[in-house]
Each structure stands twice: as structure tokens, then as C-alpha cells.
Amino acid sequence: MKLTHLIPLLTLTTAVYAAPQAFDFKDPKGVNNAVFKLDAPLESINGSANGITGSVSFDAENPGATTGKITVTAASLTVPNPMMNGHLHSDKWLDATKFPEITFEAKSLANVKTEGNVTTAEVTGKFSLHGVTNEITAPIKLTYLKDKLADRVPNMKGDLLVIRANFKINREEFDINKGQYTDKVSTTIDLSLSIAGAAVAK
Amino acid sequence: MKRTLQILALVVALGGVITWAATGANRAWTKTSVPVKTLDEVTGIEGITYKKQFLPGVDFLGAAFGGAALLAGASFFFRKPKTNQPTNK
């Protein structure tokens, strides 16, 4: 077999076994956010966090193999009321000094469905908050935007991966005021993650 | 002094109500910042930033009424100024 015959074969092999891309979720635009909501008697407590970093390994040919870890800085959680903000970060609630990071480490995806560039699935992984780690499963939506990095960050070529996930956690399962203030703040916390990561073309 | 404290109490109560009503009559807790959403056209993500803005809530209204009640209450510790009664000779 001539060398010229080998080149297309090598190209095909590389395409079939394309390595998954590593997407970096440190957002230069600062729009990545995690929104949280807790019910309370007078008004629901709504806040957000934008101190998000992390890396996700994604293969457009095999989205079901997606894994990764997303970290949210506890100090970046913000609510519009200054007193509530102080309570939120204090040792009575999140204890942001002692537990500065909230993390989710995706281990596996199930019920994976892909249509075009959008994949929906149920992600299972380890969620760490307030020094406690629990396994959770949540619906997730992955949108792969090939060659769209340049549209967002000029002079940079590559792909984007948008991740959206909505899930509920129980604060008592993370040892946050277990059995306390249940009449003032709900134990269920609604979380909504909207983040975009970039894989720079090499 | 009694009259001054009573007028001050009225000013504090009315000032509180007017400020609260003028800023949107927020029936929730007082806020010192409000979320502003911006859409990222490429990813479709709504980014959230906070703009500094004082938005008085029901706790502000309560504090205004509390302050007014204190001032009005303090006015009772002062006697009415004596007026000279005309005498019939």
C-alpha cells in the first residue's frame, strides 16, 4: 500500500476517534450564572452567582460521554437585600469563608437524546455544598455551537458549549440549618445553571 | 417643644410613606441593588448583573412609622406651654 493511500485512511480514523474537547467555563464576558430561589413568607429569596469556573469534556460525536466539573465561588452568591446577603455568607448559612466553593462533578449521562446540535439528558454527579457531598441527578441541556467562539470573543477561533440545568436540592441534606427556620425559609432550593464554555481551536 | 416633636413625627411618617410610594411601593424587603438582565446574543444566556439602587420595602415603612411613634410618644413628656389668661378686674 502506497503512502498516498494511507493518508485518507488516517484522516478517517482520526475523524472517527476524534478526541473529546475540553471546554473552559471561565467566562470572559461574565454572563455565566447560577440562579437560586428559596420560598419565604413575605417574598421568595432570589439570587444569583457569577463566580463560575470549571472544565467539561465534550465529544460532539458522543455527547453521552460528557464529564466535567463546575465550581461556583460561594462568595459570589448575591441577593439584593444587604442584610440577607450578610446572613447568606455567614457561618449560620453557607459559611463562605470555611466552604468557599460549591461544586458539581458530572459522572454520567443517561437518557441521552440528540437533535442537531442540542443534546438533552439526565446528568448524575456529585454536588458539594457547605462541606457535604451528595449524589444528585438532574435534567441537562447541552448546546454545541461549532466555530461560534469568534462571534463571542473576537480574534479567537473555536467552539462553544452551552449548558443549562435546573434542579432542586434540600438544604437540610447539606447540613444547612437542619430543622431550623423552616417557617421562614423553605428547605428546598431551586437552582438554575446557564453557562457557556469555550474550546479554543489549536 | 411638644408641638415641634409632633410635627417632626408627622414629617417622618409622611416622608416614609411618600418615599416608599414614589419608589414603586415595594411590598417586599428593602433592597440596595436590583438585578439587571443582559442577553448574550451568541449563547442565548441571560447574564445577571446588579445595579446599585435603593428600593425601600415594608421594613423601611415600618422603621418610618416606628420613628414617628417614638417622636410622638416623646412629645407627651413635654407640657403644653402656659398661655396667659386675661384676668377680669
PDB file of C-alpha atoms in Angstrom:
ATOM      1  CA  MET A   1       0.000   0.000   0.000  1.00  0.00           C
ATOM      2  CA  LYS A   2       1.326   3.354  -1.037  1.00  0.00           C
ATOM      3  CA  LEU A   3       1.672   6.227   1.370  1.00  0.00           C
ATOM      4  CA  THR A   4      -0.815   8.275  -0.633  1.00  0.00           C
ATOM      5  CA  HIS A   5      -3.421   5.594   0.042  1.00  0.00           C
ATOM      6  CA  LEU A   6      -2.727   5.691   3.744  1.00  0.00           C
ATOM      7  CA  ILE A   7      -3.403   9.415   4.165  1.00  0.00           C
ATOM      8  CA  PRO A   8      -7.217   9.261   3.611  1.00  0.00           C
ATOM      9  CA  LEU A   9      -7.389   6.204   5.854  1.00  0.00           C
ATOM     10  CA  LEU A  10      -5.514   8.018   8.623  1.00  0.00           C
ATOM     11  CA  THR A  11      -7.767  11.061   8.242  1.00  0.00           C
ATOM     12  CA  LEU A  12     -10.888   8.890   8.503  1.00  0.00           C
ATOM     13  CA  THR A  13      -9.532   7.092  11.570  1.00  0.00           C
ATOM     14  CA  THR A  14      -8.776  10.427  13.244  1.00  0.00           C
ATOM     15  CA  ALA A  15     -12.282  11.691  12.478  1.00  0.00           C
ATOM     16  CA  VAL A  16     -13.971   8.571  13.865  1.00  0.00           C
ATOM     17  CA  TYR A  17     -11.864   8.563  17.016  1.00  0.00           C
ATOM     18  CA  ALA A  18     -11.852  12.350  17.460  1.00  0.00           C
ATOM     19  CA  ALA A  19     -10.838  13.168  20.975  1.00  0.00           C
ATOM     20  CA  PRO A  20     -13.374  14.914  23.166  1.00  0.00           C
ATOM     21  CA  GLN A  21     -12.818  18.637  23.525  1.00  0.00           C
ATOM     22  CA  ALA A  22     -12.128  20.320  26.837  1.00  0.00           C
ATOM     23  CA  PHE A  23     -14.390  23.341  27.313  1.00  0.00           C
ATOM     24  CA  ASP A  24     -13.236  26.013  29.735  1.00  0.00           C
ATOM     25  CA  PHE A  25     -16.103  27.679  31.641  1.00  0.00           C
ATOM     26  CA  LYS A  26     -14.255  30.729  32.901  1.00  0.00           C
ATOM     27  CA  ASP A  27     -16.347  33.241  31.010  1.00  0.00           C
ATOM     28  CA  PRO A  28     -14.566  36.380  29.732  1.00  0.00           C
ATOM     29  CA  LYS A  29     -17.965  38.023  29.159  1.00  0.00           C
ATOM     30  CA  GLY A  30     -19.182  37.347  32.690  1.00  0.00           C
ATOM     31  CA  VAL A  31     -22.674  36.216  31.700  1.00  0.00           C
ATOM     32  CA  ASN A  32     -22.392  32.680  33.075  1.00  0.00           C
ATOM     33  CA  ASN A  33     -24.654  32.438  36.069  1.00  0.00           C
ATOM     34  CA  ALA A  34     -26.320  30.193  38.594  1.00  0.00           C
ATOM     35  CA  VAL A  35     -29.689  31.372  39.880  1.00  0.00           C
ATOM     36  CA  PHE A  36     -31.117  30.169  43.182  1.00  0.00           C
ATOM     37  CA  LYS A  37     -34.575  30.588  44.669  1.00  0.00           C
ATOM     38  CA  LEU A  38     -35.996  29.782  48.089  1.00  0.00           C
ATOM     39  CA  ASP A  39     -39.572  30.355  49.168  1.00  0.00           C
ATOM     40  CA  ALA A  40     -40.129  32.611  52.161  1.00  0.00           C
ATOM     41  CA  PRO A  41     -43.301  34.127  53.725  1.00  0.00           C
ATOM     42  CA  LEU A  42     -43.060  37.760  52.524  1.00  0.00           C
ATOM     43  CA  GLU A  43     -41.263  37.159  49.239  1.00  0.00           C
ATOM     44  CA  SER A  44     -39.198  34.413  47.666  1.00  0.00           C
ATOM     45  CA  ILE A  45     -35.475  34.836  48.101  1.00  0.00           C
ATOM     46  CA  ASN A  46     -33.964  35.170  44.644  1.00  0.00           C
ATOM     47  CA  GLY A  47     -30.285  35.491  43.991  1.00  0.00           C
ATOM     48  CA  SER A  48     -27.544  34.605  41.585  1.00  0.00           C
ATOM     49  CA  ALA A  49     -23.877  33.749  41.409  1.00  0.00           C
ATOM     50  CA  ASN A  50     -21.419  34.537  38.659  1.00  0.00           C
ATOM     51  CA  GLY A  51     -18.112  33.311  40.092  1.00  0.00           C
ATOM     52  CA  ILE A  52     -18.149  30.252  37.862  1.00  0.00           C
ATOM     53  CA  THR A  53     -15.183  28.220  36.638  1.00  0.00           C
ATOM     54  CA  GLY A  54     -14.656  24.659  35.518  1.00  0.00           C
ATOM     55  CA  SER A  55     -13.968  22.332  32.664  1.00  0.00           C
ATOM     56  CA  VAL A  56     -16.176  19.933  30.745  1.00  0.00           C
ATOM     57  CA  SER A  57     -15.061  17.215  28.390  1.00  0.00           C
ATOM     58  CA  PHE A  58     -17.499  17.001  25.490  1.00  0.00           C
ATOM     59  CA  ASP A  59     -17.424  14.967  22.312  1.00  0.00           C
ATOM     60  CA  ALA A  60     -19.875  16.140  19.660  1.00  0.00           C
ATOM     61  CA  GLU A  61     -19.877  12.606  18.211  1.00  0.00           C
ATOM     62  CA  ASN A  62     -20.646  11.062  21.569  1.00  0.00           C
ATOM     63  CA  PRO A  63     -22.401  13.588  23.884  1.00  0.00           C
ATOM     64  CA  GLY A  64     -23.378  10.809  26.283  1.00  0.00           C
ATOM     65  CA  ALA A  65     -19.752  10.536  27.383  1.00  0.00           C
ATOM     66  CA  THR A  66     -19.706  14.099  28.731  1.00  0.00           C
ATOM     67  CA  THR A  67     -17.987  14.553  32.075  1.00  0.00           C
ATOM     68  CA  GLY A  68     -16.639  17.553  33.923  1.00  0.00           C
ATOM     69  CA  LYS A  69     -16.621  19.724  36.982  1.00  0.00           C
ATOM     70  CA  ILE A  70     -18.174  23.151  37.546  1.00  0.00           C
ATOM     71  CA  THR A  71     -17.236  25.308  40.521  1.00  0.00           C
ATOM     72  CA  VAL A  72     -19.169  28.269  41.891  1.00  0.00           C
ATOM     73  CA  THR A  73     -17.467  30.609  44.357  1.00  0.00           C
ATOM     74  CA  ALA A  74     -19.723  30.803  47.430  1.00  0.00           C
ATOM     75  CA  ALA A  75     -18.767  34.459  47.974  1.00  0.00           C
ATOM     76  CA  SER A  76     -20.205  35.332  44.552  1.00  0.00           C
ATOM     77  CA  LEU A  77     -23.745  34.395  45.616  1.00  0.00           C
ATOM     78  CA  THR A  78     -25.704  37.645  45.759  1.00  0.00           C
ATOM     79  CA  VAL A  79     -29.183  38.673  46.878  1.00  0.00           C
ATOM     80  CA  PRO A  80     -30.419  42.287  46.550  1.00  0.00           C
ATOM     81  CA  ASN A  81     -31.080  42.748  50.284  1.00  0.00           C
ATOM     82  CA  PRO A  82     -27.840  43.650  52.126  1.00  0.00           C
ATOM     83  CA  MET A  83     -28.878  42.047  55.423  1.00  0.00           C
ATOM     84  CA  MET A  84     -29.881  38.805  53.705  1.00  0.00           C
ATOM     85  CA  ASN A  85     -26.611  38.881  51.784  1.00  0.00           C
ATOM     86  CA  GLY A  86     -24.678  39.067  55.049  1.00  0.00           C
ATOM     87  CA  HIS A  87     -26.701  36.201  56.553  1.00  0.00           C
ATOM     88  CA  LEU A  88     -26.253  34.103  53.400  1.00  0.00           C
ATOM     89  CA  HIS A  89     -22.450  34.225  53.567  1.00  0.00           C
ATOM     90  CA  SER A  90     -22.241  33.952  57.358  1.00  0.00           C
ATOM     91  CA  ASP A  91     -21.384  30.817  59.328  1.00  0.00           C
ATOM     92  CA  LYS A  92     -25.116  30.456  60.103  1.00  0.00           C
ATOM     93  CA  TRP A  93     -25.870  29.612  56.477  1.00  0.00           C
ATOM     94  CA  LEU A  94     -23.277  28.949  53.742  1.00  0.00           C
ATOM     95  CA  ASP A  95     -20.179  29.749  55.792  1.00  0.00           C
ATOM     96  CA  ALA A  96     -18.478  31.068  52.661  1.00  0.00           C
ATOM     97  CA  THR A  97     -15.148  31.540  54.458  1.00  0.00           C
ATOM     98  CA  LYS A  98     -14.901  27.924  55.606  1.00  0.00           C
ATOM     99  CA  PHE A  99     -16.530  26.425  52.488  1.00  0.00           C
ATOM    100  CA  PRO A 100     -15.546  28.801  49.670  1.00  0.00           C
ATOM    101  CA  GLU A 101     -16.597  26.552  46.784  1.00  0.00           C
ATOM    102  CA  ILE A 102     -19.793  24.898  45.603  1.00  0.00           C
ATOM    103  CA  THR A 103     -19.048  22.189  43.065  1.00  0.00           C
ATOM    104  CA  PHE A 104     -20.797  19.771  40.769  1.00  0.00           C
ATOM    105  CA  GLU A 105     -18.838  16.922  39.253  1.00  0.00           C
ATOM    106  CA  ALA A 106     -20.684  15.198  36.409  1.00  0.00           C
ATOM    107  CA  LYS A 107     -20.050  11.464  36.365  1.00  0.00           C
ATOM    108  CA  SER A 108     -22.503  10.077  33.820  1.00  0.00           C
ATOM    109  CA  LEU A 109     -25.342  10.933  31.471  1.00  0.00           C
ATOM    110  CA  ALA A 110     -28.488   8.857  30.959  1.00  0.00           C
ATOM    111  CA  ASN A 111     -31.489   9.081  28.588  1.00  0.00           C
ATOM    112  CA  VAL A 112     -29.334  10.936  26.099  1.00  0.00           C
ATOM    113  CA  LYS A 113     -31.220  12.393  23.137  1.00  0.00           C
ATOM    114  CA  THR A 114     -29.527  14.439  20.435  1.00  0.00           C
ATOM    115  CA  GLU A 115     -31.271  16.512  17.813  1.00  0.00           C
ATOM    116  CA  GLY A 116     -28.998  18.609  15.646  1.00  0.00           C
ATOM    117  CA  ASN A 117     -26.627  20.433  17.957  1.00  0.00           C
ATOM    118  CA  VAL A 118     -28.807  20.033  21.068  1.00  0.00           C
ATOM    119  CA  THR A 119     -28.486  17.153  23.496  1.00  0.00           C
ATOM    120  CA  THR A 120     -30.805  16.559  26.423  1.00  0.00           C
ATOM    121  CA  ALA A 121     -30.034  14.055  29.133  1.00  0.00           C
ATOM    122  CA  GLU A 122     -30.135  13.347  32.830  1.00  0.00           C
ATOM    123  CA  VAL A 123     -26.831  14.001  34.476  1.00  0.00           C
ATOM    124  CA  THR A 124     -25.723  12.247  37.629  1.00  0.00           C
ATOM    125  CA  GLY A 125     -22.893  13.582  39.669  1.00  0.00           C
ATOM    126  CA  LYS A 126     -21.549  14.707  43.000  1.00  0.00           C
ATOM    127  CA  PHE A 127     -22.832  18.010  44.323  1.00  0.00           C
ATOM    128  CA  SER A 128     -20.772  19.570  47.119  1.00  0.00           C
ATOM    129  CA  LEU A 129     -22.136  22.382  49.240  1.00  0.00           C
ATOM    130  CA  HIS A 130     -21.330  23.532  52.758  1.00  0.00           C
ATOM    131  CA  GLY A 131     -18.743  20.756  53.130  1.00  0.00           C
ATOM    132  CA  VAL A 132     -21.256  17.992  52.345  1.00  0.00           C
ATOM    133  CA  THR A 133     -21.232  15.943  49.139  1.00  0.00           C
ATOM    134  CA  ASN A 134     -24.346  14.183  47.840  1.00  0.00           C
ATOM    135  CA  GLU A 135     -25.080  12.433  44.596  1.00  0.00           C
ATOM    136  CA  ILE A 136     -27.813  14.098  42.571  1.00  0.00           C
ATOM    137  CA  THR A 137     -29.475  13.574  39.191  1.00  0.00           C
ATOM    138  CA  ALA A 138     -30.829  16.479  37.164  1.00  0.00           C
ATOM    139  CA  PRO A 139     -32.068  17.215  33.644  1.00  0.00           C
ATOM    140  CA  ILE A 140     -29.455  18.911  31.485  1.00  0.00           C
ATOM    141  CA  LYS A 141     -29.386  20.515  28.047  1.00  0.00           C
ATOM    142  CA  LEU A 142     -26.166  20.796  26.072  1.00  0.00           C
ATOM    143  CA  THR A 143     -25.974  23.020  23.008  1.00  0.00           C
ATOM    144  CA  TYR A 144     -22.879  22.630  20.868  1.00  0.00           C
ATOM    145  CA  LEU A 145     -22.055  25.742  18.848  1.00  0.00           C
ATOM    146  CA  LYS A 146     -19.332  24.802  16.393  1.00  0.00           C
ATOM    147  CA  ASP A 147     -16.970  27.607  15.327  1.00  0.00           C
ATOM    148  CA  LYS A 148     -19.001  30.191  17.260  1.00  0.00           C
ATOM    149  CA  LEU A 149     -16.279  31.313  19.656  1.00  0.00           C
ATOM    150  CA  ALA A 150     -15.124  34.039  17.246  1.00  0.00           C
ATOM    151  CA  ASP A 151     -18.641  35.546  17.289  1.00  0.00           C
ATOM    152  CA  ARG A 152     -18.359  35.959  21.026  1.00  0.00           C
ATOM    153  CA  VAL A 153     -14.699  36.655  21.573  1.00  0.00           C
ATOM    154  CA  PRO A 154     -13.048  38.401  18.605  1.00  0.00           C
ATOM    155  CA  ASN A 155      -9.710  37.027  17.393  1.00  0.00           C
ATOM    156  CA  MET A 156     -10.355  33.627  18.973  1.00  0.00           C
ATOM    157  CA  LYS A 157     -11.344  30.581  16.972  1.00  0.00           C
ATOM    158  CA  GLY A 158     -13.046  27.554  18.394  1.00  0.00           C
ATOM    159  CA  ASP A 159     -16.306  26.058  19.606  1.00  0.00           C
ATOM    160  CA  LEU A 160     -18.788  26.896  22.334  1.00  0.00           C
ATOM    161  CA  LEU A 161     -20.753  24.594  24.598  1.00  0.00           C
ATOM    162  CA  VAL A 162     -23.822  25.974  26.372  1.00  0.00           C
ATOM    163  CA  ILE A 163     -25.058  24.059  29.393  1.00  0.00           C
ATOM    164  CA  ARG A 164     -28.429  24.618  31.014  1.00  0.00           C
ATOM    165  CA  ALA A 165     -29.606  22.666  34.022  1.00  0.00           C
ATOM    166  CA  ASN A 166     -32.444  23.081  36.508  1.00  0.00           C
ATOM    167  CA  PHE A 167     -32.522  21.123  39.716  1.00  0.00           C
ATOM    168  CA  LYS A 168     -33.698  21.159  43.289  1.00  0.00           C
ATOM    169  CA  ILE A 169     -31.708  20.426  46.394  1.00  0.00           C
ATOM    170  CA  ASN A 170     -32.717  20.219  50.025  1.00  0.00           C
ATOM    171  CA  ARG A 171     -30.605  22.469  52.270  1.00  0.00           C
ATOM    172  CA  GLU A 172     -31.042  20.068  55.191  1.00  0.00           C
ATOM    173  CA  GLU A 173     -29.262  17.338  53.211  1.00  0.00           C
ATOM    174  CA  PHE A 174     -26.271  19.692  53.059  1.00  0.00           C
ATOM    175  CA  ASP A 175     -26.334  20.398  56.785  1.00  0.00           C
ATOM    176  CA  ILE A 176     -27.546  23.990  56.350  1.00  0.00           C
ATOM    177  CA  ASN A 177     -29.662  24.871  59.387  1.00  0.00           C
ATOM    178  CA  LYS A 178     -31.108  21.392  59.615  1.00  0.00           C
ATOM    179  CA  GLY A 179     -34.579  21.538  61.192  1.00  0.00           C
ATOM    180  CA  GLN A 180     -34.313  25.298  61.724  1.00  0.00           C
ATOM    181  CA  TYR A 181     -36.070  28.320  60.224  1.00  0.00           C
ATOM    182  CA  THR A 182     -38.385  26.022  58.236  1.00  0.00           C
ATOM    183  CA  ASP A 183     -41.223  28.541  58.764  1.00  0.00           C
ATOM    184  CA  LYS A 184     -39.066  31.416  57.465  1.00  0.00           C
ATOM    185  CA  VAL A 185     -37.108  29.863  54.602  1.00  0.00           C
ATOM    186  CA  SER A 186     -38.057  26.758  52.630  1.00  0.00           C
ATOM    187  CA  THR A 187     -35.795  23.740  52.802  1.00  0.00           C
ATOM    188  CA  THR A 188     -35.991  23.288  49.036  1.00  0.00           C
ATOM    189  CA  ILE A 189     -33.649  25.375  46.913  1.00  0.00           C
ATOM    190  CA  ASP A 190     -34.345  25.736  43.187  1.00  0.00           C
ATOM    191  CA  LEU A 191     -31.147  26.005  41.189  1.00  0.00           C
ATOM    192  CA  SER A 192     -30.794  27.022  37.584  1.00  0.00           C
ATOM    193  CA  LEU A 193     -27.480  26.930  35.779  1.00  0.00           C
ATOM    194  CA  SER A 194     -26.851  28.760  32.492  1.00  0.00           C
ATOM    195  CA  ILE A 195     -23.237  28.616  31.401  1.00  0.00           C
ATOM    196  CA  ALA A 196     -21.156  28.704  28.253  1.00  0.00           C
ATOM    197  CA  GLY A 197     -17.698  27.223  27.840  1.00  0.00           C
ATOM    198  CA  ALA A 198     -15.122  27.649  25.114  1.00  0.00           C
ATOM    199  CA  ALA A 199     -12.778  25.208  23.418  1.00  0.00           C
ATOM    200  CA  VAL A 200     -10.100  27.179  21.606  1.00  0.00           C
ATOM    201  CA  ALA A 201      -9.061  25.694  18.253  1.00  0.00           C
ATOM    202  CA  LYS A 202      -5.459  24.512  18.188  1.00  0.00           C
TER     203      LYS A 202
ATOM    204  CA  MET B   1     -41.131  71.588  72.135  1.00  0.00           C
ATOM    205  CA  LYS B   2     -44.219  69.371  72.332  1.00  0.00           C
ATOM    206  CA  ARG B   3     -45.591  70.815  69.120  1.00  0.00           C
ATOM    207  CA  THR B   4     -42.177  70.569  67.378  1.00  0.00           C
ATOM    208  CA  LEU B   5     -41.879  66.835  68.177  1.00  0.00           C
ATOM    209  CA  GLN B   6     -45.424  66.168  66.979  1.00  0.00           C
ATOM    210  CA  ILE B   7     -44.776  67.984  63.702  1.00  0.00           C
ATOM    211  CA  LEU B   8     -41.475  66.084  63.310  1.00  0.00           C
ATOM    212  CA  ALA B   9     -43.301  62.779  63.891  1.00  0.00           C
ATOM    213  CA  LEU B  10     -45.771  63.668  61.168  1.00  0.00           C
ATOM    214  CA  VAL B  11     -42.949  64.659  58.796  1.00  0.00           C
ATOM    215  CA  VAL B  12     -41.104  61.342  59.424  1.00  0.00           C
ATOM    216  CA  ALA B  13     -44.274  59.251  58.903  1.00  0.00           C
ATOM    217  CA  LEU B  14     -45.371  61.133  55.793  1.00  0.00           C
ATOM    218  CA  GLY B  15     -41.817  61.274  54.436  1.00  0.00           C
ATOM    219  CA  GLY B  16     -41.539  57.487  54.828  1.00  0.00           C
ATOM    220  CA  VAL B  17     -44.829  56.822  53.064  1.00  0.00           C
ATOM    221  CA  ILE B  18     -44.104  59.286  50.237  1.00  0.00           C
ATOM    222  CA  THR B  19     -40.574  57.886  49.660  1.00  0.00           C
ATOM    223  CA  TRP B  20     -41.908  54.308  49.713  1.00  0.00           C
ATOM    224  CA  ALA B  21     -44.777  55.108  47.319  1.00  0.00           C
ATOM    225  CA  ALA B  22     -42.619  57.205  44.989  1.00  0.00           C
ATOM    226  CA  THR B  23     -40.087  54.391  44.551  1.00  0.00           C
ATOM    227  CA  GLY B  24     -42.688  51.863  43.499  1.00  0.00           C
ATOM    228  CA  ALA B  25     -44.442  50.813  46.746  1.00  0.00           C
ATOM    229  CA  ASN B  26     -42.276  47.691  47.078  1.00  0.00           C
ATOM    230  CA  ARG B  27     -44.229  45.298  49.319  1.00  0.00           C
ATOM    231  CA  ALA B  28     -41.169  43.105  49.907  1.00  0.00           C
ATOM    232  CA  TRP B  29     -37.949  43.718  51.898  1.00  0.00           C
ATOM    233  CA  THR B  30     -35.752  46.759  51.254  1.00  0.00           C
ATOM    234  CA  LYS B  31     -33.150  46.270  48.540  1.00  0.00           C
ATOM    235  CA  THR B  32     -29.966  48.221  47.866  1.00  0.00           C
ATOM    236  CA  SER B  33     -29.400  46.759  44.420  1.00  0.00           C
ATOM    237  CA  VAL B  34     -31.591  45.459  41.628  1.00  0.00           C
ATOM    238  CA  PRO B  35     -30.787  42.709  39.128  1.00  0.00           C
ATOM    239  CA  VAL B  36     -30.284  43.763  35.521  1.00  0.00           C
ATOM    240  CA  LYS B  37     -30.523  41.104  32.809  1.00  0.00           C
ATOM    241  CA  THR B  38     -28.479  41.236  29.623  1.00  0.00           C
ATOM    242  CA  LEU B  39     -28.849  38.786  26.764  1.00  0.00           C
ATOM    243  CA  ASP B  40     -25.772  37.202  25.217  1.00  0.00           C
ATOM    244  CA  GLU B  41     -26.751  37.021  21.543  1.00  0.00           C
ATOM    245  CA  VAL B  42     -24.441  34.121  20.660  1.00  0.00           C
ATOM    246  CA  THR B  43     -25.235  31.722  23.506  1.00  0.00           C
ATOM    247  CA  GLY B  44     -28.736  32.936  24.382  1.00  0.00           C
ATOM    248  CA  ILE B  45     -27.765  33.145  28.047  1.00  0.00           C
ATOM    249  CA  GLU B  46     -29.294  35.911  30.145  1.00  0.00           C
ATOM    250  CA  GLY B  47     -26.477  37.367  32.215  1.00  0.00           C
ATOM    251  CA  ILE B  48     -27.327  38.953  35.558  1.00  0.00           C
ATOM    252  CA  THR B  49     -25.576  41.989  36.976  1.00  0.00           C
ATOM    253  CA  TYR B  50     -26.620  44.128  39.929  1.00  0.00           C
ATOM    254  CA  LYS B  51     -27.187  47.860  39.689  1.00  0.00           C
ATOM    255  CA  LYS B  52     -26.979  49.884  42.885  1.00  0.00           C
ATOM    256  CA  GLN B  53     -30.429  51.247  43.606  1.00  0.00           C
ATOM    257  CA  PHE B  54     -32.228  51.905  46.868  1.00  0.00           C
ATOM    258  CA  LEU B  55     -35.640  50.301  46.826  1.00  0.00           C
ATOM    259  CA  PRO B  56     -37.396  50.796  50.172  1.00  0.00           C
ATOM    260  CA  GLY B  57     -39.613  47.953  51.323  1.00  0.00           C
ATOM    261  CA  VAL B  58     -42.048  47.243  54.115  1.00  0.00           C
ATOM    262  CA  ASP B  59     -39.223  47.248  56.696  1.00  0.00           C
ATOM    263  CA  PHE B  60     -38.398  50.844  55.661  1.00  0.00           C
ATOM    264  CA  LEU B  61     -42.061  51.770  56.083  1.00  0.00           C
ATOM    265  CA  GLY B  62     -42.121  50.081  59.490  1.00  0.00           C
ATOM    266  CA  ALA B  63     -38.975  51.939  60.576  1.00  0.00           C
ATOM    267  CA  ALA B  64     -40.510  55.265  59.478  1.00  0.00           C
ATOM    268  CA  PHE B  65     -43.695  54.595  61.463  1.00  0.00           C
ATOM    269  CA  GLY B  66     -41.653  53.372  64.426  1.00  0.00           C
ATOM    270  CA  GLY B  67     -39.553  56.533  64.383  1.00  0.00           C
ATOM    271  CA  ALA B  68     -42.684  58.670  64.110  1.00  0.00           C
ATOM    272  CA  ALA B  69     -44.282  56.817  67.036  1.00  0.00           C
ATOM    273  CA  LEU B  70     -41.171  57.402  69.164  1.00  0.00           C
ATOM    274  CA  LEU B  71     -41.175  61.109  68.402  1.00  0.00           C
ATOM    275  CA  ALA B  72     -44.913  61.406  69.053  1.00  0.00           C
ATOM    276  CA  GLY B  73     -44.505  59.442  72.282  1.00  0.00           C
ATOM    277  CA  ALA B  74     -41.625  61.654  73.402  1.00  0.00           C
ATOM    278  CA  SER B  75     -43.814  64.717  72.888  1.00  0.00           C
ATOM    279  CA  PHE B  76     -46.040  63.591  75.795  1.00  0.00           C
ATOM    280  CA  PHE B  77     -43.140  64.178  78.184  1.00  0.00           C
ATOM    281  CA  PHE B  78     -43.402  67.888  77.473  1.00  0.00           C
ATOM    282  CA  ARG B  79     -46.154  70.084  78.857  1.00  0.00           C
ATOM    283  CA  LYS B  80     -48.157  72.473  76.818  1.00  0.00           C
ATOM    284  CA  PRO B  81     -46.807  75.997  77.130  1.00  0.00           C
ATOM    285  CA  LYS B  82     -48.902  78.009  79.559  1.00  0.00           C
ATOM    286  CA  THR B  83     -50.856  80.805  77.989  1.00  0.00           C
ATOM    287  CA  ASN B  84     -51.597  83.935  79.993  1.00  0.00           C
ATOM    288  CA  GLN B  85     -55.299  84.050  80.792  1.00  0.00           C
ATOM    289  CA  PRO B  86     -56.822  87.506  80.715  1.00  0.00           C
ATOM    290  CA  THR B  87     -57.977  88.472  84.200  1.00  0.00           C
ATOM    291  CA  ASN B  88     -61.211  90.296  84.976  1.00  0.00           C
ATOM    292  CA  LYS B  89     -60.689  93.087  87.312  1.00  0.00           C
TER     293      LYS B  89
END
